[in-house]
PDB file of C-alpha atoms in Angstrom:
ATOM      1  CA  UNK A1222      96.634-118.975 -94.278  1.00 70.00           C
ATOM      2  CA  UNK A1223      92.923-119.730 -94.593  1.00 83.00           C
ATOM      3  CA  UNK A1224      91.023-116.736 -95.921  1.00 85.00           C
ATOM      4  CA  UNK A1225      87.940-115.702 -97.863  1.00 92.00           C
ATOM      5  CA  UNK A1226      88.539-115.613-101.599  1.00 90.00           C
ATOM      6  CA  UNK A1227      84.969-114.702-102.508  1.00 92.00           C
ATOM      7  CA  UNK A1228      81.494-113.998-101.161  1.00 96.00           C
ATOM      8  CA  UNK A1229      78.459-115.282-103.057  1.00 96.00           C
ATOM      9  CA  UNK A1230      75.119-113.604-102.419  1.00 97.00           C
ATOM     10  CA  UNK A1231      72.066-115.761-103.011  1.00 97.00           C
ATOM     11  CA  UNK A1232      69.440-113.691-104.802  1.00 97.00           C
ATOM     12  CA  UNK A1233      66.017-114.185-106.427  1.00 96.00           C
ATOM     13  CA  UNK A1234      67.214-112.954-109.841  1.00 97.00           C
ATOM     14  CA  UNK A1235      70.956-113.092-110.619  1.00 96.00           C
ATOM     15  CA  UNK A1236      70.596-111.041-113.816  1.00 96.00           C
ATOM     16  CA  UNK A1237      68.967-108.173-111.935  1.00 96.00           C
ATOM     17  CA  UNK A1238      71.456-108.435-109.066  1.00 96.00           C
ATOM     18  CA  UNK A1239      74.486-108.454-111.357  1.00 95.00           C
ATOM     19  CA  UNK A1240      73.182-105.374-113.149  1.00 95.00           C
ATOM     20  CA  UNK A1241      72.715-103.599-109.828  1.00 96.00           C
ATOM     21  CA  UNK A1242      76.199-104.388-108.506  1.00 96.00           C
ATOM     22  CA  UNK A1243      77.883-103.454-111.780  1.00 94.00           C
ATOM     23  CA  UNK A1244      76.134-100.079-111.749  1.00 94.00           C
ATOM     24  CA  UNK A1245      76.377 -99.440-108.019  1.00 96.00           C
ATOM     25  CA  UNK A1246      79.882-100.493-107.038  1.00 95.00           C
ATOM     26  CA  UNK A1247      81.634-101.956-110.087  1.00 88.00           C
ATOM     27  CA  UNK A1248      82.858-104.912-108.022  1.00 79.00           C
ATOM     28  CA  UNK A1249      85.049-107.605-109.537  1.00 75.00           C
ATOM     29  CA  UNK A1250      85.337-111.296-108.788  1.00 81.00           C
ATOM     30  CA  UNK A1251      85.358-111.036-104.994  1.00 88.00           C
ATOM     31  CA  UNK A1252      81.567-110.718-104.779  1.00 93.00           C
ATOM     32  CA  UNK A1253      79.261-112.829-106.939  1.00 94.00           C
ATOM     33  CA  UNK A1254      75.612-113.879-107.024  1.00 96.00           C
ATOM     34  CA  UNK A1255      73.628-117.050-107.645  1.00 96.00           C
ATOM     35  CA  UNK A1256      69.946-117.903-107.672  1.00 97.00           C
ATOM     36  CA  UNK A1257      68.129-118.858-104.468  1.00 96.00           C
ATOM     37  CA  UNK A1258      64.588-118.702-103.158  1.00 93.00           C
ATOM     38  CA  UNK A1259      65.569-119.859 -99.648  1.00 94.00           C
ATOM     39  CA  UNK A1260      63.154-118.343 -97.094  1.00 95.00           C
ATOM     40  CA  UNK A1261      64.605-115.431 -95.139  1.00 96.00           C
ATOM     41  CA  UNK A1262      63.162-112.570 -93.106  1.00 95.00           C
ATOM     42  CA  UNK A1263      64.636-109.533 -91.359  1.00 97.00           C
ATOM     43  CA  UNK A1264      68.341-109.177 -90.576  1.00 97.00           C
ATOM     44  CA  UNK A1265      70.346-111.885 -92.322  1.00 98.00           C
ATOM     45  CA  UNK A1266      73.224-111.596 -89.863  1.00 98.00           C
ATOM     46  CA  UNK A1267      75.824-109.882 -92.024  1.00 98.00           C
ATOM     47  CA  UNK A1268      76.834-106.733 -93.843  1.00 98.00           C
ATOM     48  CA  UNK A1269      79.489-106.099 -96.455  1.00 98.00           C
ATOM     49  CA  UNK A1270      81.713-103.075 -95.868  1.00 97.00           C
ATOM     50  CA  UNK A1271      83.521-101.234 -98.645  1.00 97.00           C
ATOM     51  CA  UNK A1272      86.497 -99.395 -97.161  1.00 96.00           C
ATOM     52  CA  UNK A1273      87.657 -96.455 -99.280  1.00 96.00           C
ATOM     53  CA  UNK A1274      90.231 -93.688 -98.991  1.00 96.00           C
ATOM     54  CA  UNK A1275      88.206 -90.473 -98.827  1.00 97.00           C
ATOM     55  CA  UNK A1276      84.707 -88.968 -98.439  1.00 97.00           C
ATOM     56  CA  UNK A1277      84.202 -88.204-102.139  1.00 97.00           C
ATOM     57  CA  UNK A1278      84.573 -91.921-102.902  1.00 97.00           C
ATOM     58  CA  UNK A1279      81.922 -92.725-100.299  1.00 97.00           C
ATOM     59  CA  UNK A1280      79.600 -90.166-101.886  1.00 97.00           C
ATOM     60  CA  UNK A1281      80.209 -91.556-105.375  1.00 96.00           C
ATOM     61  CA  UNK A1282      79.591 -95.208-104.475  1.00 97.00           C
ATOM     62  CA  UNK A1283      76.552 -94.532-102.303  1.00 97.00           C
ATOM     63  CA  UNK A1284      75.157 -92.203-104.963  1.00 97.00           C
ATOM     64  CA  UNK A1285      75.384 -94.781-107.752  1.00 97.00           C
ATOM     65  CA  UNK A1286      73.955 -97.467-105.449  1.00 98.00           C
ATOM     66  CA  UNK A1287      70.918 -95.308-104.733  1.00 98.00           C
ATOM     67  CA  UNK A1288      70.533 -94.469-108.420  1.00 97.00           C
ATOM     68  CA  UNK A1289      70.588 -98.203-109.199  1.00 97.00           C
ATOM     69  CA  UNK A1290      67.811 -98.990-106.708  1.00 97.00           C
ATOM     70  CA  UNK A1291      69.351 -99.293-103.228  1.00 98.00           C
ATOM     71  CA  UNK A1292      67.599 -97.818-100.186  1.00 98.00           C
ATOM     72  CA  UNK A1293      69.169 -95.847 -97.339  1.00 98.00           C
ATOM     73  CA  UNK A1294      69.539 -97.508 -93.935  1.00 98.00           C
ATOM     74  CA  UNK A1295      71.930 -94.890 -92.523  1.00 98.00           C
ATOM     75  CA  UNK A1296      72.507 -91.661 -94.433  1.00 97.00           C
ATOM     76  CA  UNK A1297      76.080 -90.696 -95.255  1.00 97.00           C
ATOM     77  CA  UNK A1298      77.510 -88.477 -92.513  1.00 96.00           C
ATOM     78  CA  UNK A1299      80.618 -87.585 -90.557  1.00 94.00           C
ATOM     79  CA  UNK A1300      81.219 -89.314 -87.236  1.00 90.00           C
ATOM     80  CA  UNK A1301      84.010 -89.556 -84.702  1.00 88.00           C
ATOM     81  CA  UNK A1302      85.508 -92.485 -86.675  1.00 88.00           C
ATOM     82  CA  UNK A1303      85.288 -90.978 -90.146  1.00 94.00           C
ATOM     83  CA  UNK A1304      82.648 -90.701 -92.866  1.00 97.00           C
ATOM     84  CA  UNK A1305      80.195 -93.223 -94.256  1.00 97.00           C
ATOM     85  CA  UNK A1306      76.707 -94.567 -94.732  1.00 98.00           C
ATOM     86  CA  UNK A1307      74.744 -97.815 -95.079  1.00 98.00           C
ATOM     87  CA  UNK A1308      72.412 -98.942 -97.873  1.00 98.00           C
ATOM     88  CA  UNK A1309      70.340-102.039 -98.619  1.00 98.00           C
ATOM     89  CA  UNK A1310      70.625-103.531-102.114  1.00 98.00           C
ATOM     90  CA  UNK A1311      67.455-104.596-103.940  1.00 97.00           C
ATOM     91  CA  UNK A1312      68.308-108.252-103.149  1.00 96.00           C
ATOM     92  CA  UNK A1313      68.296-107.417 -99.413  1.00 97.00           C
ATOM     93  CA  UNK A1314      72.049-107.467 -98.752  1.00 97.00           C
ATOM     94  CA  UNK A1315      73.340-104.665 -96.515  1.00 98.00           C
ATOM     95  CA  UNK A1316      76.317-102.583 -97.670  1.00 98.00           C
ATOM     96  CA  UNK A1317      78.349-100.124 -95.626  1.00 98.00           C
ATOM     97  CA  UNK A1318      80.596 -97.660 -97.460  1.00 98.00           C
ATOM     98  CA  UNK A1319      83.077 -95.864 -95.224  1.00 97.00           C
ATOM     99  CA  UNK A1320      86.415 -94.115 -94.852  1.00 97.00           C
ATOM    100  CA  UNK A1321      88.425 -93.191 -91.772  1.00 96.00           C
ATOM    101  CA  UNK A1322      89.338 -89.912 -93.467  1.00 95.00           C
ATOM    102  CA  UNK A1323      87.153 -86.850 -92.919  1.00 92.00           C
ATOM    103  CA  UNK A1324      88.657 -84.825 -95.783  1.00 94.00           C
ATOM    104  CA  UNK A1325      89.474 -85.546 -99.406  1.00 95.00           C
ATOM    105  CA  UNK A1326      93.185 -85.847-100.071  1.00 91.00           C
ATOM    106  CA  UNK A1327      93.080 -86.113-103.857  1.00 90.00           C
ATOM    107  CA  UNK A1328      90.841 -86.325-106.927  1.00 88.00           C
ATOM    108  CA  UNK A1329      87.566 -88.235-106.582  1.00 83.00           C
ATOM    109  CA  UNK A1330      87.806 -91.946-107.467  1.00 90.00           C
ATOM    110  CA  UNK A1331      85.666 -95.089-107.175  1.00 93.00           C
ATOM    111  CA  UNK A1332      88.509 -97.224-105.844  1.00 93.00           C
ATOM    112  CA  UNK A1333      87.567 -99.751-103.150  1.00 94.00           C
ATOM    113  CA  UNK A1334      90.578-100.427-100.923  1.00 94.00           C
ATOM    114  CA  UNK A1335      89.138-103.293 -98.882  1.00 94.00           C
ATOM    115  CA  UNK A1336      86.022-105.426 -98.702  1.00 95.00           C
ATOM    116  CA  UNK A1337      85.193-106.531 -95.159  1.00 96.00           C
ATOM    117  CA  UNK A1338      82.503-109.091 -94.382  1.00 97.00           C
ATOM    118  CA  UNK A1339      80.938-108.201 -91.029  1.00 97.00           C
ATOM    119  CA  UNK A1340      79.255-111.184 -89.351  1.00 98.00           C
ATOM    120  CA  UNK A1341      76.823-110.723 -86.470  1.00 97.00           C
ATOM    121  CA  UNK A1342      77.311-113.768 -84.229  1.00 97.00           C
ATOM    122  CA  UNK A1343      75.813-115.112 -81.010  1.00 96.00           C
ATOM    123  CA  UNK A1344      79.152-115.509 -79.192  1.00 96.00           C
ATOM    124  CA  UNK A1345      82.156-113.620 -80.584  1.00 96.00           C
ATOM    125  CA  UNK A1346      84.727-115.531 -78.492  1.00 95.00           C
ATOM    126  CA  UNK A1347      83.337-118.947 -79.442  1.00 95.00           C
ATOM    127  CA  UNK A1348      83.148-118.088 -83.139  1.00 96.00           C
ATOM    128  CA  UNK A1349      86.700-116.708 -83.018  1.00 96.00           C
ATOM    129  CA  UNK A1350      87.921-120.023 -81.562  1.00 95.00           C
ATOM    130  CA  UNK A1351      86.031-121.896 -84.285  1.00 96.00           C
ATOM    131  CA  UNK A1352      87.753-119.947 -87.047  1.00 94.00           C
ATOM    132  CA  UNK A1353      91.205-120.064 -85.451  1.00 94.00           C
ATOM    133  CA  UNK A1354      90.832-123.857 -85.259  1.00 93.00           C
ATOM    134  CA  UNK A1355      90.235-123.831 -89.019  1.00 91.00           C
ATOM    135  CA  UNK A1356      93.393-121.949 -89.852  1.00 90.00           C
ATOM    136  CA  UNK A1357      92.354-118.295 -89.751  1.00 91.00           C
ATOM    137  CA  UNK A1358      94.625-115.888 -87.889  1.00 93.00           C
ATOM    138  CA  UNK A1359      93.469-113.057 -85.624  1.00 95.00           C
ATOM    139  CA  UNK A1360      94.534-109.569 -86.704  1.00 94.00           C
ATOM    140  CA  UNK A1361      92.672-107.573 -84.037  1.00 93.00           C
ATOM    141  CA  UNK A1362      90.634-108.648 -81.024  1.00 92.00           C
ATOM    142  CA  UNK A1363      88.654-106.662 -78.496  1.00 88.00           C
ATOM    143  CA  UNK A1364      87.392-109.377 -76.167  1.00 80.00           C
ATOM    144  CA  UNK A1365      83.825-110.442 -76.833  1.00 83.00           C
ATOM    145  CA  UNK A1366      82.968-107.259 -78.743  1.00 89.00           C
ATOM    146  CA  UNK A1367      84.895-107.354 -82.009  1.00 94.00           C
ATOM    147  CA  UNK A1368      87.394-109.576 -83.805  1.00 96.00           C
ATOM    148  CA  UNK A1369      89.053-108.989 -87.170  1.00 95.00           C
ATOM    149  CA  UNK A1370      90.680-111.963 -88.832  1.00 94.00           C
ATOM    150  CA  UNK A1371      93.768-111.631 -90.989  1.00 92.00           C
ATOM    151  CA  UNK A1372      93.627-111.948 -94.774  1.00 89.00           C
ATOM    152  CA  UNK A1373      96.134-111.688 -97.622  1.00 86.00           C
ATOM    153  CA  UNK A1374      95.985-108.620 -99.825  1.00 83.00           C
ATOM    154  CA  UNK A1375      93.139-108.804-102.313  1.00 82.00           C
ATOM    155  CA  UNK A1376      91.046-111.183-100.262  1.00 89.00           C
ATOM    156  CA  UNK A1377      87.829-110.364 -98.402  1.00 93.00           C
ATOM    157  CA  UNK A1378      88.520-109.598 -94.747  1.00 95.00           C
ATOM    158  CA  UNK A1379      86.315-111.138 -92.044  1.00 96.00           C
ATOM    159  CA  UNK A1380      85.187-109.359 -88.881  1.00 97.00           C
ATOM    160  CA  UNK A1381      82.988-110.640 -86.051  1.00 97.00           C
ATOM    161  CA  UNK A1382      80.553-108.572 -83.990  1.00 95.00           C
ATOM    162  CA  UNK A1383      77.821-109.527 -81.580  1.00 96.00           C
ATOM    163  CA  UNK A1384      74.591-109.862 -83.574  1.00 97.00           C
ATOM    164  CA  UNK A1385      72.802-106.969 -81.859  1.00 96.00           C
ATOM    165  CA  UNK A1386      75.786-104.645 -82.368  1.00 95.00           C
ATOM    166  CA  UNK A1387      76.112-105.674 -86.025  1.00 96.00           C
ATOM    167  CA  UNK A1388      72.431-104.901 -86.583  1.00 97.00           C
ATOM    168  CA  UNK A1389      72.736-101.535 -84.832  1.00 96.00           C
ATOM    169  CA  UNK A1390      75.797-100.687 -86.915  1.00 95.00           C
ATOM    170  CA  UNK A1391      73.759-101.490 -90.041  1.00 96.00           C
ATOM    171  CA  UNK A1392      70.740 -99.498 -88.896  1.00 97.00           C
ATOM    172  CA  UNK A1393      68.323-102.445 -88.695  1.00 97.00           C
ATOM    173  CA  UNK A1394      66.549-104.570 -86.075  1.00 97.00           C
ATOM    174  CA  UNK A1395      68.526-107.670 -85.007  1.00 97.00           C
ATOM    175  CA  UNK A1396      65.450-109.850 -85.550  1.00 97.00           C
ATOM    176  CA  UNK A1397      65.587-112.247 -88.474  1.00 96.00           C
ATOM    177  CA  UNK A1398      64.964-115.870 -89.401  1.00 95.00           C
ATOM    178  CA  UNK A1399      65.757-118.300 -92.187  1.00 96.00           C
ATOM    179  CA  UNK A1400      68.640-118.427 -94.622  1.00 96.00           C
ATOM    180  CA  UNK A1401      71.584-116.024 -94.505  1.00 97.00           C
ATOM    181  CA  UNK A1402      71.518-116.158 -98.330  1.00 97.00           C
ATOM    182  CA  UNK A1403      75.284-115.753 -98.411  1.00 97.00           C
ATOM    183  CA  UNK A1404      78.128-118.238 -98.889  1.00 96.00           C
ATOM    184  CA  UNK A1405      81.839-117.725 -98.234  1.00 96.00           C
ATOM    185  CA  UNK A1406      84.322-119.218-100.698  1.00 94.00           C
ATOM    186  CA  UNK A1407      87.802-120.300 -99.596  1.00 90.00           C
ATOM    187  CA  UNK A1408      90.401-123.037 -99.855  1.00 84.00           C
ATOM    188  CA  UNK A1409      89.319-124.418 -96.461  1.00 83.00           C
ATOM    189  CA  UNK A1410      86.684-126.787 -97.841  1.00 84.00           C
ATOM    190  CA  UNK A1411      83.012-127.083 -96.982  1.00 92.00           C
ATOM    191  CA  UNK A1412      81.750-126.404 -93.467  1.00 95.00           C
ATOM    192  CA  UNK A1413      79.209-124.355 -91.524  1.00 96.00           C
ATOM    193  CA  UNK A1414      80.151-122.079 -88.624  1.00 96.00           C
ATOM    194  CA  UNK A1415      78.304-121.917 -85.251  1.00 96.00           C
ATOM    195  CA  UNK A1416      75.912-119.259 -86.556  1.00 97.00           C
ATOM    196  CA  UNK A1417      74.964-121.126 -89.711  1.00 97.00           C
ATOM    197  CA  UNK A1418      77.205-119.262 -92.173  1.00 97.00           C
ATOM    198  CA  UNK A1419      78.243-121.683 -94.908  1.00 96.00           C
ATOM    199  CA  UNK A1420      81.730-121.985 -96.383  1.00 96.00           C
ATOM    200  CA  UNK A1421      82.381-123.698 -99.687  1.00 94.00           C
ATOM    201  CA  UNK A1422      85.507-124.562-101.626  1.00 88.00           C
ATOM    202  CA  UNK A1423      86.136-121.606-103.934  1.00 75.00           C
ATOM    203  CA  UNK A1424      85.795-122.392-107.630  1.00 65.00           C
ATOM    204  CA  UNK A1425      89.086-122.275-109.515  1.00 49.00           C
TER     205      UNK A1425
END
């Protein structure tokens, strides 16, 4: 099964970015950074979602992200779907931290259960067909509104939204130009999807 093994964020200063992510989220090898000065403005067309088990974990991760220099896009709050918030890292990447649970069920932790890459695309159905043709399997599909692609345990999951909905979910304007400043690593080789998101062969 084709899947995302890693996500690489392109940032102005990798040393600064690595320090932020270590302090904010303590992420491992699934998310990395590399240097880039590629021009980009506004919404870069994606957000990374950290799915956790309970509200106290959301509070902990968002709290350390803010302490490390992130800014709030959507404050942490309860909603009909659960509990979560959205922040922007100093390098400009958007991070959503959320749980479907509205109550803590155990001691507070910083455990991230899943990382989901949310892509805002021009045509959800067309992009879904593109990825299915390249060996990705569909886990959930709600017409032209939302698609989640299957991934083995431990890999980054991929979800597709319409661009305007993805921006609204992140709390930003959908307007944006230039580089996405993000590359997906997998065993599927090098290619670019219909919305300009680049895939590269993951380093071994």
